[in-house]
PDB file of N, CA, C and O in Angstrom:
ATOM      1  N   MET A 241     124.955 130.740 202.741  1.00  0.00           N
ATOM      2  CA  MET A 241     125.859 131.747 202.161  1.00  0.00           C
ATOM      3  C   MET A 241     127.128 131.049 201.706  1.00  0.00           C
ATOM      4  O   MET A 241     127.734 130.330 202.476  1.00  0.00           O
ATOM      5  N   ASP A 242     127.484 131.286 200.442  1.00  0.00           N
ATOM      6  CA  ASP A 242     128.680 130.613 199.947  1.00  0.00           C
ATOM      7  C   ASP A 242     129.961 131.342 200.435  1.00  0.00           C
ATOM      8  O   ASP A 242     129.909 132.383 201.018  1.00  0.00           O
ATOM      9  N   GLU A 243     131.064 130.688 200.180  1.00  0.00           N
ATOM     10  CA  GLU A 243     132.360 131.194 200.674  1.00  0.00           C
ATOM     11  C   GLU A 243     132.700 132.560 200.058  1.00  0.00           C
ATOM     12  O   GLU A 243     133.254 133.422 200.792  1.00  0.00           O
ATOM     13  N   THR A 244     132.397 132.761 198.806  1.00  0.00           N
ATOM     14  CA  THR A 244     132.695 134.074 198.153  1.00  0.00           C
ATOM     15  C   THR A 244     131.926 135.178 198.788  1.00  0.00           C
ATOM     16  O   THR A 244     132.458 136.263 199.048  1.00  0.00           O
ATOM     17  N   THR A 245     130.633 134.951 199.069  1.00  0.00           N
ATOM     18  CA  THR A 245     129.826 135.962 199.703  1.00  0.00           C
ATOM     19  C   THR A 245     130.333 136.240 201.124  1.00  0.00           C
ATOM     20  O   THR A 245     130.416 137.427 201.501  1.00  0.00           O
ATOM     21  N   ALA A 246     130.649 135.234 201.845  1.00  0.00           N
ATOM     22  CA  ALA A 246     131.197 135.404 203.223  1.00  0.00           C
ATOM     23  C   ALA A 246     132.467 136.225 203.181  1.00  0.00           C
ATOM     24  O   ALA A 246     132.685 137.103 204.046  1.00  0.00           O
ATOM     25  N   GLU A 247     133.299 135.970 202.193  1.00  0.00           N
ATOM     26  CA  GLU A 247     134.569 136.698 202.069  1.00  0.00           C
ATOM     27  C   GLU A 247     134.298 138.157 201.740  1.00  0.00           C
ATOM     28  O   GLU A 247     134.940 139.059 202.245  1.00  0.00           O
ATOM     29  N   THR A 248     133.304 138.392 200.877  1.00  0.00           N
ATOM     30  CA  THR A 248     132.945 139.755 200.459  1.00  0.00           C
ATOM     31  C   THR A 248     132.459 140.588 201.640  1.00  0.00           C
ATOM     32  O   THR A 248     132.823 141.762 201.764  1.00  0.00           O
ATOM     33  N   ILE A 249     131.668 140.013 202.493  1.00  0.00           N
ATOM     34  CA  ILE A 249     131.080 140.792 203.619  1.00  0.00           C
ATOM     35  C   ILE A 249     131.970 140.821 204.857  1.00  0.00           C
ATOM     36  O   ILE A 249     131.647 141.541 205.824  1.00  0.00           O
ATOM     37  N   ARG A 250     133.066 140.156 204.804  1.00  0.00           N
ATOM     38  CA  ARG A 250     133.965 140.110 205.986  1.00  0.00           C
ATOM     39  C   ARG A 250     134.366 141.495 206.504  1.00  0.00           C
ATOM     40  O   ARG A 250     134.412 141.718 207.713  1.00  0.00           O
ATOM     41  N   ASP A 251     134.646 142.426 205.608  1.00  0.00           N
ATOM     42  CA  ASP A 251     135.085 143.750 205.995  1.00  0.00           C
ATOM     43  C   ASP A 251     133.984 144.768 206.158  1.00  0.00           C
ATOM     44  O   ASP A 251     134.255 145.949 206.403  1.00  0.00           O
ATOM     45  N   LEU A 252     132.742 144.345 206.006  1.00  0.00           N
ATOM     46  CA  LEU A 252     131.630 145.224 206.132  1.00  0.00           C
ATOM     47  C   LEU A 252     131.245 145.430 207.580  1.00  0.00           C
ATOM     48  O   LEU A 252     131.625 144.607 208.445  1.00  0.00           O
ATOM     49  N   PRO A 253     130.499 146.474 207.903  1.00  0.00           N
ATOM     50  CA  PRO A 253     130.096 146.691 209.285  1.00  0.00           C
ATOM     51  C   PRO A 253     129.223 145.558 209.846  1.00  0.00           C
ATOM     52  O   PRO A 253     128.572 144.835 209.045  1.00  0.00           O
ATOM     53  N   PRO A 254     129.168 145.412 211.174  1.00  0.00           N
ATOM     54  CA  PRO A 254     128.380 144.359 211.805  1.00  0.00           C
ATOM     55  C   PRO A 254     126.913 144.379 211.377  1.00  0.00           C
ATOM     56  O   PRO A 254     126.289 143.347 211.240  1.00  0.00           O
ATOM     57  N   SER A 255     126.341 145.586 211.172  1.00  0.00           N
ATOM     58  CA  SER A 255     124.933 145.661 210.778  1.00  0.00           C
ATOM     59  C   SER A 255     124.741 145.028 209.411  1.00  0.00           C
ATOM     60  O   SER A 255     123.722 144.350 209.177  1.00  0.00           O
ATOM     61  N   ALA A 256     125.664 145.210 208.486  1.00  0.00           N
ATOM     62  CA  ALA A 256     125.542 144.606 207.161  1.00  0.00           C
ATOM     63  C   ALA A 256     125.648 143.098 207.266  1.00  0.00           C
ATOM     64  O   ALA A 256     124.889 142.359 206.584  1.00  0.00           O
ATOM     65  N   LYS A 257     126.511 142.622 208.120  1.00  0.00           N
ATOM     66  CA  LYS A 257     126.617 141.159 208.310  1.00  0.00           C
ATOM     67  C   LYS A 257     125.347 140.567 208.889  1.00  0.00           C
ATOM     68  O   LYS A 257     124.888 139.514 208.476  1.00  0.00           O
ATOM     69  N   LEU A 258     124.722 141.265 209.846  1.00  0.00           N
ATOM     70  CA  LEU A 258     123.490 140.823 210.480  1.00  0.00           C
ATOM     71  C   LEU A 258     122.390 140.787 209.418  1.00  0.00           C
ATOM     72  O   LEU A 258     121.645 139.805 209.308  1.00  0.00           O
ATOM     73  N   VAL A 259     122.254 141.844 208.625  1.00  0.00           N
ATOM     74  CA  VAL A 259     121.211 141.885 207.600  1.00  0.00           C
ATOM     75  C   VAL A 259     121.408 140.764 206.600  1.00  0.00           C
ATOM     76  O   VAL A 259     120.447 140.079 206.225  1.00  0.00           O
ATOM     77  N   ALA A 260     122.638 140.503 206.215  1.00  0.00           N
ATOM     78  CA  ALA A 260     122.904 139.397 205.236  1.00  0.00           C
ATOM     79  C   ALA A 260     122.537 138.053 205.868  1.00  0.00           C
ATOM     80  O   ALA A 260     121.979 137.199 205.230  1.00  0.00           O
ATOM     81  N   LYS A 261     122.844 137.841 207.156  1.00  0.00           N
ATOM     82  CA  LYS A 261     122.510 136.598 207.844  1.00  0.00           C
ATOM     83  C   LYS A 261     121.000 136.425 207.920  1.00  0.00           C
ATOM     84  O   LYS A 261     120.490 135.318 207.712  1.00  0.00           O
ATOM     85  N   VAL A 262     120.284 137.483 208.263  1.00  0.00           N
ATOM     86  CA  VAL A 262     118.823 137.376 208.350  1.00  0.00           C
ATOM     87  C   VAL A 262     118.229 137.077 206.941  1.00  0.00           C
ATOM     88  O   VAL A 262     117.341 136.251 206.819  1.00  0.00           O
ATOM     89  N   LEU A 263     118.757 137.682 205.905  1.00  0.00           N
ATOM     90  CA  LEU A 263     118.290 137.401 204.519  1.00  0.00           C
ATOM     91  C   LEU A 263     118.616 135.978 204.138  1.00  0.00           C
ATOM     92  O   LEU A 263     117.853 135.325 203.424  1.00  0.00           O
ATOM     93  N   GLU A 264     119.722 135.443 204.612  1.00  0.00           N
ATOM     94  CA  GLU A 264     120.074 134.067 204.314  1.00  0.00           C
ATOM     95  C   GLU A 264     119.066 133.099 204.835  1.00  0.00           C
ATOM     96  O   GLU A 264     118.746 132.078 204.231  1.00  0.00           O
ATOM     97  N   HIS A 265     118.471 133.407 205.991  1.00  0.00           N
ATOM     98  CA  HIS A 265     117.524 132.501 206.618  1.00  0.00           C
ATOM     99  C   HIS A 265     116.050 132.796 206.203  1.00  0.00           C
ATOM    100  O   HIS A 265     115.148 132.033 206.525  1.00  0.00           O
ATOM    101  N   ASN A 266     115.809 133.893 205.474  1.00  0.00           N
ATOM    102  CA  ASN A 266     114.450 134.310 205.124  1.00  0.00           C
ATOM    103  C   ASN A 266     114.196 134.503 203.652  1.00  0.00           C
ATOM    104  O   ASN A 266     113.135 134.961 203.288  1.00  0.00           O
ATOM    105  N   ASP A 267     115.103 134.205 202.796  1.00  0.00           N
ATOM    106  CA  ASP A 267     115.014 134.388 201.334  1.00  0.00           C
ATOM    107  C   ASP A 267     114.783 135.857 200.962  1.00  0.00           C
ATOM    108  O   ASP A 267     115.702 136.470 200.467  1.00  0.00           O
ATOM    109  N   THR A 268     113.571 136.357 201.084  1.00  0.00           N
ATOM    110  CA  THR A 268     113.295 137.754 200.699  1.00  0.00           C
ATOM    111  C   THR A 268     112.548 138.468 201.827  1.00  0.00           C
ATOM    112  O   THR A 268     111.681 137.874 202.445  1.00  0.00           O
ATOM    113  N   LEU A 269     112.886 139.731 202.001  1.00  0.00           N
ATOM    114  CA  LEU A 269     112.258 140.583 203.032  1.00  0.00           C
ATOM    115  C   LEU A 269     112.184 141.995 202.559  1.00  0.00           C
ATOM    116  O   LEU A 269     113.032 142.426 201.810  1.00  0.00           O
ATOM    117  N   THR A 270     111.225 142.744 203.067  1.00  0.00           N
ATOM    118  CA  THR A 270     111.175 144.171 202.833  1.00  0.00           C
ATOM    119  C   THR A 270     112.062 144.883 203.873  1.00  0.00           C
ATOM    120  O   THR A 270     112.477 144.223 204.873  1.00  0.00           O
ATOM    121  N   GLN A 271     112.288 146.144 203.706  1.00  0.00           N
ATOM    122  CA  GLN A 271     113.086 146.874 204.673  1.00  0.00           C
ATOM    123  C   GLN A 271     112.441 146.879 206.045  1.00  0.00           C
ATOM    124  O   GLN A 271     113.089 146.691 207.016  1.00  0.00           O
ATOM    125  N   SER A 272     111.127 147.068 206.089  1.00  0.00           N
ATOM    126  CA  SER A 272     110.446 147.071 207.361  1.00  0.00           C
ATOM    127  C   SER A 272     110.527 145.706 208.068  1.00  0.00           C
ATOM    128  O   SER A 272     110.662 145.631 209.298  1.00  0.00           O
ATOM    129  N   GLU A 273     110.475 144.651 207.317  1.00  0.00           N
ATOM    130  CA  GLU A 273     110.601 143.321 207.893  1.00  0.00           C
ATOM    131  C   GLU A 273     112.031 143.104 208.395  1.00  0.00           C
ATOM    132  O   GLU A 273     112.239 142.478 209.476  1.00  0.00           O
ATOM    133  N   LEU A 274     113.029 143.640 207.700  1.00  0.00           N
ATOM    134  CA  LEU A 274     114.398 143.541 208.164  1.00  0.00           C
ATOM    135  C   LEU A 274     114.597 144.333 209.451  1.00  0.00           C
ATOM    136  O   LEU A 274     115.260 143.870 210.347  1.00  0.00           O
ATOM    137  N   ILE A 275     113.978 145.472 209.532  1.00  0.00           N
ATOM    138  CA  ILE A 275     114.054 146.279 210.757  1.00  0.00           C
ATOM    139  C   ILE A 275     113.472 145.487 211.939  1.00  0.00           C
ATOM    140  O   ILE A 275     114.025 145.483 213.026  1.00  0.00           O
ATOM    141  N   GLU A 276     112.325 144.891 211.680  1.00  0.00           N
ATOM    142  CA  GLU A 276     111.690 144.106 212.737  1.00  0.00           C
ATOM    143  C   GLU A 276     112.509 142.897 213.183  1.00  0.00           C
ATOM    144  O   GLU A 276     112.668 142.627 214.356  1.00  0.00           O
ATOM    145  N   LYS A 277     113.078 142.167 212.239  1.00  0.00           N
ATOM    146  CA  LYS A 277     113.823 140.965 212.546  1.00  0.00           C
ATOM    147  C   LYS A 277     115.207 141.237 213.155  1.00  0.00           C
ATOM    148  O   LYS A 277     115.669 140.476 213.973  1.00  0.00           O
ATOM    149  N   THR A 278     115.857 142.306 212.686  1.00  0.00           N
ATOM    150  CA  THR A 278     117.189 142.636 213.214  1.00  0.00           C
ATOM    151  C   THR A 278     117.135 143.481 214.430  1.00  0.00           C
ATOM    152  O   THR A 278     118.124 143.569 215.196  1.00  0.00           O
ATOM    153  N   ARG A 279     116.024 144.191 214.655  1.00  0.00           N
ATOM    154  CA  ARG A 279     115.861 145.113 215.780  1.00  0.00           C
ATOM    155  C   ARG A 279     116.875 146.274 215.692  1.00  0.00           C
ATOM    156  O   ARG A 279     117.246 146.840 216.681  1.00  0.00           O
ATOM    157  N   LEU A 280     117.265 146.577 214.483  1.00  0.00           N
ATOM    158  CA  LEU A 280     118.126 147.693 214.210  1.00  0.00           C
ATOM    159  C   LEU A 280     117.302 148.910 213.797  1.00  0.00           C
ATOM    160  O   LEU A 280     116.230 148.753 213.232  1.00  0.00           O
ATOM    161  N   PRO A 281     117.830 150.119 214.033  1.00  0.00           N
ATOM    162  CA  PRO A 281     117.077 151.314 213.595  1.00  0.00           C
ATOM    163  C   PRO A 281     116.978 151.332 212.047  1.00  0.00           C
ATOM    164  O   PRO A 281     117.837 150.792 211.344  1.00  0.00           O
ATOM    165  N   ASP A 282     115.932 151.990 211.540  1.00  0.00           N
ATOM    166  CA  ASP A 282     115.722 152.007 210.088  1.00  0.00           C
ATOM    167  C   ASP A 282     116.891 152.598 209.330  1.00  0.00           C
ATOM    168  O   ASP A 282     117.276 152.113 208.272  1.00  0.00           O
ATOM    169  N   ARG A 283     117.511 153.604 209.878  1.00  0.00           N
ATOM    170  CA  ARG A 283     118.627 154.247 209.252  1.00  0.00           C
ATOM    171  C   ARG A 283     119.845 153.279 209.122  1.00  0.00           C
ATOM    172  O   ARG A 283     120.525 153.247 208.107  1.00  0.00           O
ATOM    173  N   THR A 284     120.029 152.471 210.168  1.00  0.00           N
ATOM    174  CA  THR A 284     121.114 151.479 210.159  1.00  0.00           C
ATOM    175  C   THR A 284     120.850 150.384 209.122  1.00  0.00           C
ATOM    176  O   THR A 284     121.766 149.959 208.404  1.00  0.00           O
ATOM    177  N   VAL A 285     119.636 149.927 209.048  1.00  0.00           N
ATOM    178  CA  VAL A 285     119.260 148.907 208.079  1.00  0.00           C
ATOM    179  C   VAL A 285     119.451 149.469 206.638  1.00  0.00           C
ATOM    180  O   VAL A 285     119.963 148.766 205.754  1.00  0.00           O
ATOM    181  N   ARG A 286     119.032 150.689 206.419  1.00  0.00           N
ATOM    182  CA  ARG A 286     119.147 151.306 205.125  1.00  0.00           C
ATOM    183  C   ARG A 286     120.652 151.401 204.736  1.00  0.00           C
ATOM    184  O   ARG A 286     121.024 151.066 203.593  1.00  0.00           O
ATOM    185  N   TYR A 287     121.485 151.787 205.681  1.00  0.00           N
ATOM    186  CA  TYR A 287     122.949 151.889 205.444  1.00  0.00           C
ATOM    187  C   TYR A 287     123.515 150.491 205.122  1.00  0.00           C
ATOM    188  O   TYR A 287     124.293 150.329 204.184  1.00  0.00           O
ATOM    189  N   ALA A 288     123.106 149.512 205.909  1.00  0.00           N
ATOM    190  CA  ALA A 288     123.597 148.115 205.683  1.00  0.00           C
ATOM    191  C   ALA A 288     123.174 147.605 204.292  1.00  0.00           C
ATOM    192  O   ALA A 288     123.996 147.001 203.595  1.00  0.00           O
ATOM    193  N   LEU A 289     121.941 147.879 203.923  1.00  0.00           N
ATOM    194  CA  LEU A 289     121.457 147.429 202.594  1.00  0.00           C
ATOM    195  C   LEU A 289     122.258 148.135 201.500  1.00  0.00           C
ATOM    196  O   LEU A 289     122.584 147.502 200.476  1.00  0.00           O
ATOM    197  N   ASN A 290     122.516 149.377 201.632  1.00  0.00           N
ATOM    198  CA  ASN A 290     123.311 150.134 200.644  1.00  0.00           C
ATOM    199  C   ASN A 290     124.698 149.519 200.500  1.00  0.00           C
ATOM    200  O   ASN A 290     125.179 149.341 199.391  1.00  0.00           O
ATOM    201  N   ARG A 291     125.316 149.241 201.637  1.00  0.00           N
ATOM    202  CA  ARG A 291     126.663 148.648 201.589  1.00  0.00           C
ATOM    203  C   ARG A 291     126.654 147.269 200.910  1.00  0.00           C
ATOM    204  O   ARG A 291     127.487 146.900 200.133  1.00  0.00           O
ATOM    205  N   LEU A 292     125.649 146.473 201.256  1.00  0.00           N
ATOM    206  CA  LEU A 292     125.524 145.130 200.675  1.00  0.00           C
ATOM    207  C   LEU A 292     125.233 145.200 199.171  1.00  0.00           C
ATOM    208  O   LEU A 292     125.764 144.397 198.405  1.00  0.00           O
ATOM    209  N   GLU A 293     124.410 146.175 198.758  1.00  0.00           N
ATOM    210  CA  GLU A 293     124.154 146.336 197.323  1.00  0.00           C
ATOM    211  C   GLU A 293     125.385 146.795 196.566  1.00  0.00           C
ATOM    212  O   GLU A 293     125.614 146.354 195.451  1.00  0.00           O
ATOM    213  N   GLU A 294     126.203 147.650 197.197  1.00  0.00           N
ATOM    214  CA  GLU A 294     127.450 148.112 196.574  1.00  0.00           C
ATOM    215  C   GLU A 294     128.401 146.922 196.285  1.00  0.00           C
ATOM    216  O   GLU A 294     129.118 146.914 195.319  1.00  0.00           O
ATOM    217  N   GLN A 295     128.355 145.949 197.164  1.00  0.00           N
ATOM    218  CA  GLN A 295     129.192 144.781 197.023  1.00  0.00           C
ATOM    219  C   GLN A 295     128.566 143.673 196.238  1.00  0.00           C
ATOM    220  O   GLN A 295     129.079 142.566 196.116  1.00  0.00           O
ATOM    221  N   ASP A 296     127.352 143.938 195.677  1.00  0.00           N
ATOM    222  CA  ASP A 296     126.601 142.940 194.904  1.00  0.00           C
ATOM    223  C   ASP A 296     126.256 141.653 195.665  1.00  0.00           C
ATOM    224  O   ASP A 296     126.202 140.596 195.124  1.00  0.00           O
ATOM    225  N   VAL A 297     126.039 141.832 196.965  1.00  0.00           N
ATOM    226  CA  VAL A 297     125.676 140.738 197.845  1.00  0.00           C
ATOM    227  C   VAL A 297     124.152 140.635 197.910  1.00  0.00           C
ATOM    228  O   VAL A 297     123.606 139.551 197.986  1.00  0.00           O
ATOM    229  N   VAL A 298     123.487 141.789 197.816  1.00  0.00           N
ATOM    230  CA  VAL A 298     122.018 141.843 197.931  1.00  0.00           C
ATOM    231  C   VAL A 298     121.471 142.469 196.655  1.00  0.00           C
ATOM    232  O   VAL A 298     122.046 143.383 196.093  1.00  0.00           O
ATOM    233  N   THR A 299     120.302 141.938 196.249  1.00  0.00           N
ATOM    234  CA  THR A 299     119.549 142.548 195.135  1.00  0.00           C
ATOM    235  C   THR A 299     118.224 143.030 195.659  1.00  0.00           C
ATOM    236  O   THR A 299     117.705 142.568 196.657  1.00  0.00           O
ATOM    237  N   SER A 300     117.668 144.015 194.936  1.00  0.00           N
ATOM    238  CA  SER A 300     116.377 144.511 195.315  1.00  0.00           C
ATOM    239  C   SER A 300     115.487 144.606 194.097  1.00  0.00           C
ATOM    240  O   SER A 300     115.943 144.721 192.946  1.00  0.00           O
ATOM    241  N   GLN A 301     114.185 144.432 194.347  1.00  0.00           N
ATOM    242  CA  GLN A 301     113.206 144.595 193.299  1.00  0.00           C
ATOM    243  C   GLN A 301     111.933 145.151 193.894  1.00  0.00           C
ATOM    244  O   GLN A 301     111.707 145.067 195.105  1.00  0.00           O
ATOM    245  N   LEU A 302     111.066 145.669 193.059  1.00  0.00           N
ATOM    246  CA  LEU A 302     109.797 146.249 193.526  1.00  0.00           C
ATOM    247  C   LEU A 302     108.877 145.141 193.980  1.00  0.00           C
ATOM    248  O   LEU A 302     108.847 144.072 193.312  1.00  0.00           O
ATOM    249  N   ALA A 303     108.155 145.342 195.057  1.00  0.00           N
ATOM    250  CA  ALA A 303     107.196 144.362 195.532  1.00  0.00           C
ATOM    251  C   ALA A 303     106.028 144.382 194.578  1.00  0.00           C
ATOM    252  O   ALA A 303     105.498 145.444 194.196  1.00  0.00           O
ATOM    253  N   ILE A 304     105.518 143.207 194.219  1.00  0.00           N
ATOM    254  CA  ILE A 304     104.368 143.092 193.326  1.00  0.00           C
ATOM    255  C   ILE A 304     103.109 143.642 193.986  1.00  0.00           C
ATOM    256  O   ILE A 304     102.309 144.294 193.362  1.00  0.00           O
ATOM    257  N   THR A 305     102.950 143.380 195.284  1.00  0.00           N
ATOM    258  CA  THR A 305     101.760 143.767 195.966  1.00  0.00           C
ATOM    259  C   THR A 305     101.736 145.258 196.312  1.00  0.00           C
ATOM    260  O   THR A 305     100.674 145.831 196.503  1.00  0.00           O
ATOM    261  N   ASP A 306     102.914 145.908 196.403  1.00  0.00           N
ATOM    262  CA  ASP A 306     102.965 147.322 196.765  1.00  0.00           C
ATOM    263  C   ASP A 306     104.219 147.930 196.127  1.00  0.00           C
ATOM    264  O   ASP A 306     105.340 147.730 196.619  1.00  0.00           O
ATOM    265  N   ALA A 307     104.034 148.689 195.048  1.00  0.00           N
ATOM    266  CA  ALA A 307     105.185 149.208 194.299  1.00  0.00           C
ATOM    267  C   ALA A 307     105.974 150.231 195.079  1.00  0.00           C
ATOM    268  O   ALA A 307     107.037 150.641 194.640  1.00  0.00           O
ATOM    269  N   ARG A 308     105.482 150.652 196.228  1.00  0.00           N
ATOM    270  CA  ARG A 308     106.245 151.612 197.050  1.00  0.00           C
ATOM    271  C   ARG A 308     107.356 150.883 197.848  1.00  0.00           C
ATOM    272  O   ARG A 308     108.217 151.530 198.414  1.00  0.00           O
ATOM    273  N   LYS A 309     107.283 149.566 197.916  1.00  0.00           N
ATOM    274  CA  LYS A 309     108.221 148.779 198.745  1.00  0.00           C
ATOM    275  C   LYS A 309     109.219 148.031 197.871  1.00  0.00           C
ATOM    276  O   LYS A 309     108.894 147.617 196.734  1.00  0.00           O
ATOM    277  N   GLN A 310     110.395 147.857 198.383  1.00  0.00           N
ATOM    278  CA  GLN A 310     111.412 147.035 197.765  1.00  0.00           C
ATOM    279  C   GLN A 310     111.521 145.696 198.518  1.00  0.00           C
ATOM    280  O   GLN A 310     111.340 145.643 199.700  1.00  0.00           O
ATOM    281  N   ILE A 311     111.819 144.643 197.757  1.00  0.00           N
ATOM    282  CA  ILE A 311     112.034 143.334 198.384  1.00  0.00           C
ATOM    283  C   ILE A 311     113.520 143.053 198.170  1.00  0.00           C
ATOM    284  O   ILE A 311     114.080 143.163 197.076  1.00  0.00           O
ATOM    285  N   TYR A 312     114.196 142.646 199.279  1.00  0.00           N
ATOM    286  CA  TYR A 312     115.635 142.409 199.225  1.00  0.00           C
ATOM    287  C   TYR A 312     115.903 140.919 199.385  1.00  0.00           C
ATOM    288  O   TYR A 312     115.188 140.190 200.091  1.00  0.00           O
ATOM    289  N   ALA A 313     116.939 140.464 198.656  1.00  0.00           N
ATOM    290  CA  ALA A 313     117.356 139.047 198.727  1.00  0.00           C
ATOM    291  C   ALA A 313     118.857 138.960 198.533  1.00  0.00           C
ATOM    292  O   ALA A 313     119.459 139.877 197.899  1.00  0.00           O
ATOM    293  N   LEU A 314     119.488 137.884 198.976  1.00  0.00           N
ATOM    294  CA  LEU A 314     120.866 137.682 198.677  1.00  0.00           C
ATOM    295  C   LEU A 314     121.033 137.357 197.232  1.00  0.00           C
ATOM    296  O   LEU A 314     120.165 136.719 196.593  1.00  0.00           O
ATOM    297  N   SER A 315     122.128 137.836 196.651  1.00  0.00           N
ATOM    298  CA  SER A 315     122.411 137.608 195.212  1.00  0.00           C
ATOM    299  C   SER A 315     122.740 136.135 194.913  1.00  0.00           C
ATOM    300  O   SER A 315     123.266 135.482 195.744  1.00  0.00           O
TER     301      SER A 315
END
């Protein structure tokens, strides 16, 4: 994670920081994989992802294997 990204997430909730850190070590993950790895409730992960996307820290795209799923990655 570069210095600009770290600065951007400094004021975000702890859940958003955890999700960003997990994505930093895993490149891309689905929401269900993030829930599994962070051990946070699905609602909390969804909130964290929304906050990270608002700050342009995380990007999402449709999964090629299953269009019902989104894949998340650091910007």
